[in-house]
Amino acid sequence: MLRESQRRMENNGLNIQYCVNLLMVSKMEVSLKFYVDGLGFKILNTWTPRGKIEWCWLQREGGPLMLQEARVTTERPYLMGDKPGAGLSLWYQCKDSLALYHEFKEKGIAVDEPFVGNNLWDVHLKDPDGYNLHFESPTDVPEETTYSEWLASQQ
């Protein structure tokens, strides 16, 4: 379903397609019960690296939402931070996030090296208040490949 909606949006000629909010949650099971059972969202995609859902993409009608279970540790015993921007990420779904990576770099904006996660090129940067901005586009490149690794493999 997720890929189908991405393909439909690719046909409108725009690069940035839409923005998806990511909420850090303390207990995924509790949050899923609330969003899925309570609010009627459907689970479209999940990430289960340790045998349980740690990240998921939910959707109800035209409203996407991502949840990720926070990894609370003794060094980081909190869900969100204690400053603006902590705990909130905006995820823009694009046709070509790598084109945006080059555009941002040319403008002197500090941007992380893109990598592949969940079959998407992820271009990450932070705004002046620390909010995480991610620009992503679909790819067939293997998971966790960095942009420089991919470029080297193309030569």
mmCIF file of C-alpha atoms in Angstrom:
data_model
loop_
_atom_site.group_PDB
_atom_site.id
_atom_site.type_symbol
_atom_site.label_atom_id
_atom_site.label_comp_id
_atom_site.label_asym_id
_atom_site.label_seq_id
_atom_site.Cartn_x
_atom_site.Cartn_y
_atom_site.Cartn_z
ATOM 1 C CA MET A 1 0.000 0.000 0.000
ATOM 2 C CA LEU A 2 2.762 2.431 0.912
ATOM 3 C CA ARG A 3 4.552 1.954 -2.406
ATOM 4 C CA GLU A 4 1.269 2.348 -4.306
ATOM 5 C CA SER A 5 0.525 5.720 -2.722
ATOM 6 C CA GLN A 6 4.114 6.843 -3.426
ATOM 7 C CA ARG A 7 3.752 5.885 -7.098
ATOM 8 C CA ARG A 8 0.485 7.802 -7.408
ATOM 9 C CA MET A 9 2.087 10.908 -5.930
ATOM 10 C CA GLU A 10 5.070 10.668 -8.284
ATOM 11 C CA ASN A 11 2.801 11.475 -11.196
ATOM 12 C CA ASN A 12 1.959 15.025 -10.100
ATOM 13 C CA GLY A 13 5.316 16.533 -11.204
ATOM 14 C CA LEU A 14 6.386 17.838 -7.789
ATOM 15 C CA ASN A 15 9.570 16.745 -6.023
ATOM 16 C CA ILE A 16 8.500 17.134 -2.387
ATOM 17 C CA GLN A 17 5.311 15.085 -2.173
ATOM 18 C CA TYR A 18 4.173 15.283 1.458
ATOM 19 C CA CYS A 19 5.427 15.430 5.041
ATOM 20 C CA VAL A 20 5.055 12.642 7.596
ATOM 21 C CA ASN A 21 5.311 13.294 11.326
ATOM 22 C CA LEU A 22 7.295 10.860 13.476
ATOM 23 C CA LEU A 23 6.317 10.578 17.113
ATOM 24 C CA MET A 24 8.638 8.987 19.657
ATOM 25 C CA VAL A 25 6.584 6.786 21.963
ATOM 26 C CA SER A 26 7.392 5.114 25.257
ATOM 27 C CA LYS A 27 5.470 1.852 24.691
ATOM 28 C CA MET A 28 4.713 0.804 21.117
ATOM 29 C CA GLU A 29 2.036 -1.706 22.144
ATOM 30 C CA VAL A 30 0.085 0.972 24.048
ATOM 31 C CA SER A 31 0.449 3.483 21.196
ATOM 32 C CA LEU A 32 -0.659 0.972 18.561
ATOM 33 C CA LYS A 33 -3.739 0.117 20.611
ATOM 34 C CA PHE A 34 -4.565 3.834 20.787
ATOM 35 C CA TYR A 35 -3.899 4.721 17.136
ATOM 36 C CA VAL A 36 -5.048 1.489 15.459
ATOM 37 C CA ASP A 37 -7.811 0.188 17.707
ATOM 38 C CA GLY A 38 -8.932 3.565 19.005
ATOM 39 C CA LEU A 39 -8.446 6.042 16.173
ATOM 40 C CA GLY A 40 -8.802 3.669 13.228
ATOM 41 C CA PHE A 41 -5.326 4.012 11.697
ATOM 42 C CA LYS A 42 -4.016 1.072 9.669
ATOM 43 C CA ILE A 43 -0.448 -0.257 9.881
ATOM 44 C CA LEU A 44 1.160 -0.014 6.422
ATOM 45 C CA ASN A 45 4.809 -0.749 7.228
ATOM 46 C CA THR A 46 6.833 -1.927 10.217
ATOM 47 C CA TRP A 47 10.446 -2.291 11.358
ATOM 48 C CA THR A 48 11.105 -5.219 13.701
ATOM 49 C CA PRO A 49 14.889 -5.494 14.239
ATOM 50 C CA ARG A 50 14.564 -7.308 17.581
ATOM 51 C CA GLY A 51 11.413 -9.351 16.900
ATOM 52 C CA LYS A 52 8.845 -6.702 17.856
ATOM 53 C CA ILE A 53 7.601 -3.521 16.202
ATOM 54 C CA GLU A 54 9.975 -0.646 17.000
ATOM 55 C CA TRP A 55 8.884 1.632 14.117
ATOM 56 C CA CYS A 56 5.745 1.736 12.023
ATOM 57 C CA TRP A 57 4.009 3.765 9.357
ATOM 58 C CA LEU A 58 0.321 4.289 10.048
ATOM 59 C CA GLN A 59 -2.273 5.832 7.784
ATOM 60 C CA ARG A 60 -5.871 6.862 8.061
ATOM 61 C CA GLU A 61 -7.295 8.175 4.809
ATOM 62 C CA GLY A 62 -4.853 10.874 3.613
ATOM 63 C CA GLY A 63 -3.121 11.268 6.977
ATOM 64 C CA PRO A 64 0.172 9.402 7.436
ATOM 65 C CA LEU A 65 1.908 9.100 10.799
ATOM 66 C CA MET A 66 5.031 7.263 11.954
ATOM 67 C CA LEU A 67 5.679 5.952 15.461
ATOM 68 C CA GLN A 68 9.019 4.879 16.864
ATOM 69 C CA GLU A 69 9.631 3.414 20.282
ATOM 70 C CA ALA A 70 12.240 5.485 22.115
ATOM 71 C CA ARG A 71 15.326 3.598 23.264
ATOM 72 C CA VAL A 72 15.594 4.874 26.803
ATOM 73 C CA THR A 73 18.978 4.194 28.451
ATOM 74 C CA THR A 74 20.702 5.261 31.661
ATOM 75 C CA GLU A 75 22.605 7.858 29.602
ATOM 76 C CA ARG A 76 19.340 9.082 28.053
ATOM 77 C CA PRO A 77 16.545 8.416 30.558
ATOM 78 C CA TYR A 78 13.944 10.496 28.724
ATOM 79 C CA LEU A 79 11.649 10.276 25.745
ATOM 80 C CA MET A 80 12.175 13.750 24.386
ATOM 81 C CA GLY A 81 14.960 16.190 25.105
ATOM 82 C CA ASP A 82 15.041 19.226 27.305
ATOM 83 C CA LYS A 83 15.382 21.754 24.484
ATOM 84 C CA PRO A 84 13.411 22.832 21.389
ATOM 85 C CA GLY A 85 13.498 20.353 18.555
ATOM 86 C CA ALA A 86 14.191 17.292 20.662
ATOM 87 C CA GLY A 87 11.993 14.312 19.881
ATOM 88 C CA LEU A 88 10.309 15.737 16.771
ATOM 89 C CA SER A 89 11.182 14.819 13.200
ATOM 90 C CA LEU A 90 9.532 15.835 9.935
ATOM 91 C CA TRP A 91 9.782 13.347 7.063
ATOM 92 C CA TYR A 92 9.204 14.693 3.556
ATOM 93 C CA GLN A 93 8.461 12.077 0.911
ATOM 94 C CA CYS A 94 10.033 13.129 -2.387
ATOM 95 C CA LYS A 95 10.609 11.967 -5.937
ATOM 96 C CA ASP A 96 14.373 12.600 -5.721
ATOM 97 C CA SER A 97 15.844 13.350 -2.303
ATOM 98 C CA LEU A 98 19.389 13.099 -3.673
ATOM 99 C CA ALA A 99 18.709 16.124 -5.912
ATOM 100 C CA LEU A 100 17.699 18.006 -2.761
ATOM 101 C CA TYR A 101 20.893 16.820 -1.014
ATOM 102 C CA HIS A 102 22.978 18.426 -3.768
ATOM 103 C CA GLU A 103 20.844 21.584 -3.745
ATOM 104 C CA PHE A 104 21.204 21.978 0.029
ATOM 105 C CA LYS A 105 24.977 21.364 -0.061
ATOM 106 C CA GLU A 106 25.405 23.950 -2.841
ATOM 107 C CA LYS A 107 23.646 26.471 -0.597
ATOM 108 C CA GLY A 108 26.067 25.701 2.257
ATOM 109 C CA ILE A 109 23.497 23.965 4.439
ATOM 110 C CA ALA A 110 24.910 21.348 6.803
ATOM 111 C CA VAL A 111 23.386 18.052 5.687
ATOM 112 C CA ASP A 112 24.286 14.480 6.640
ATOM 113 C CA GLU A 113 25.457 11.978 4.047
ATOM 114 C CA PRO A 114 22.402 10.219 2.600
ATOM 115 C CA PHE A 115 21.872 6.537 3.353
ATOM 116 C CA VAL A 116 19.250 3.921 2.548
ATOM 117 C CA GLY A 117 16.713 2.934 5.187
ATOM 118 C CA ASN A 118 13.376 1.192 4.605
ATOM 119 C CA ASN A 119 14.062 1.215 0.822
ATOM 120 C CA LEU A 120 14.334 5.015 0.848
ATOM 121 C CA TRP A 121 17.255 7.404 0.359
ATOM 122 C CA ASP A 122 17.277 9.438 3.582
ATOM 123 C CA VAL A 123 18.673 12.980 3.451
ATOM 124 C CA HIS A 124 18.831 14.353 7.001
ATOM 125 C CA LEU A 125 19.523 17.825 8.365
ATOM 126 C CA LYS A 126 18.594 19.876 11.411
ATOM 127 C CA ASP A 127 16.944 23.259 11.471
ATOM 128 C CA PRO A 128 18.320 26.068 13.683
ATOM 129 C CA ASP A 129 16.246 24.891 16.679
ATOM 130 C CA GLY A 130 17.343 21.283 16.361
ATOM 131 C CA TYR A 131 14.269 19.882 14.617
ATOM 132 C CA ASN A 132 15.157 16.906 12.442
ATOM 133 C CA LEU A 133 14.182 17.198 8.785
ATOM 134 C CA HIS A 134 14.332 14.120 6.555
ATOM 135 C CA PHE A 135 13.807 14.137 2.791
ATOM 136 C CA GLU A 136 13.280 10.628 1.426
ATOM 137 C CA SER A 137 12.742 8.993 -1.953
ATOM 138 C CA PRO A 138 12.239 5.352 -3.014
ATOM 139 C CA THR A 139 15.247 3.290 -4.113
ATOM 140 C CA ASP A 140 16.253 -0.297 -4.876
ATOM 141 C CA VAL A 141 19.744 0.258 -3.403
ATOM 142 C CA PRO A 142 20.485 -2.196 -0.524
ATOM 143 C CA GLU A 143 19.591 -1.179 3.033
ATOM 144 C CA GLU A 144 22.107 0.919 5.019
ATOM 145 C CA THR A 145 24.150 1.799 1.909
ATOM 146 C CA THR A 146 25.639 5.292 2.186
ATOM 147 C CA TYR A 147 25.651 7.663 -0.749
ATOM 148 C CA SER A 148 29.453 7.553 -1.047
ATOM 149 C CA GLU A 149 29.395 3.732 -1.030
ATOM 150 C CA TRP A 150 26.753 3.729 -3.752
ATOM 151 C CA LEU A 151 28.692 6.268 -5.864
ATOM 152 C CA ALA A 152 31.857 4.147 -5.590
ATOM 153 C CA SER A 153 29.927 1.069 -6.707
ATOM 154 C CA GLN A 154 28.718 2.916 -9.832
ATOM 155 C CA GLN A 155 32.266 3.467 -11.161
#
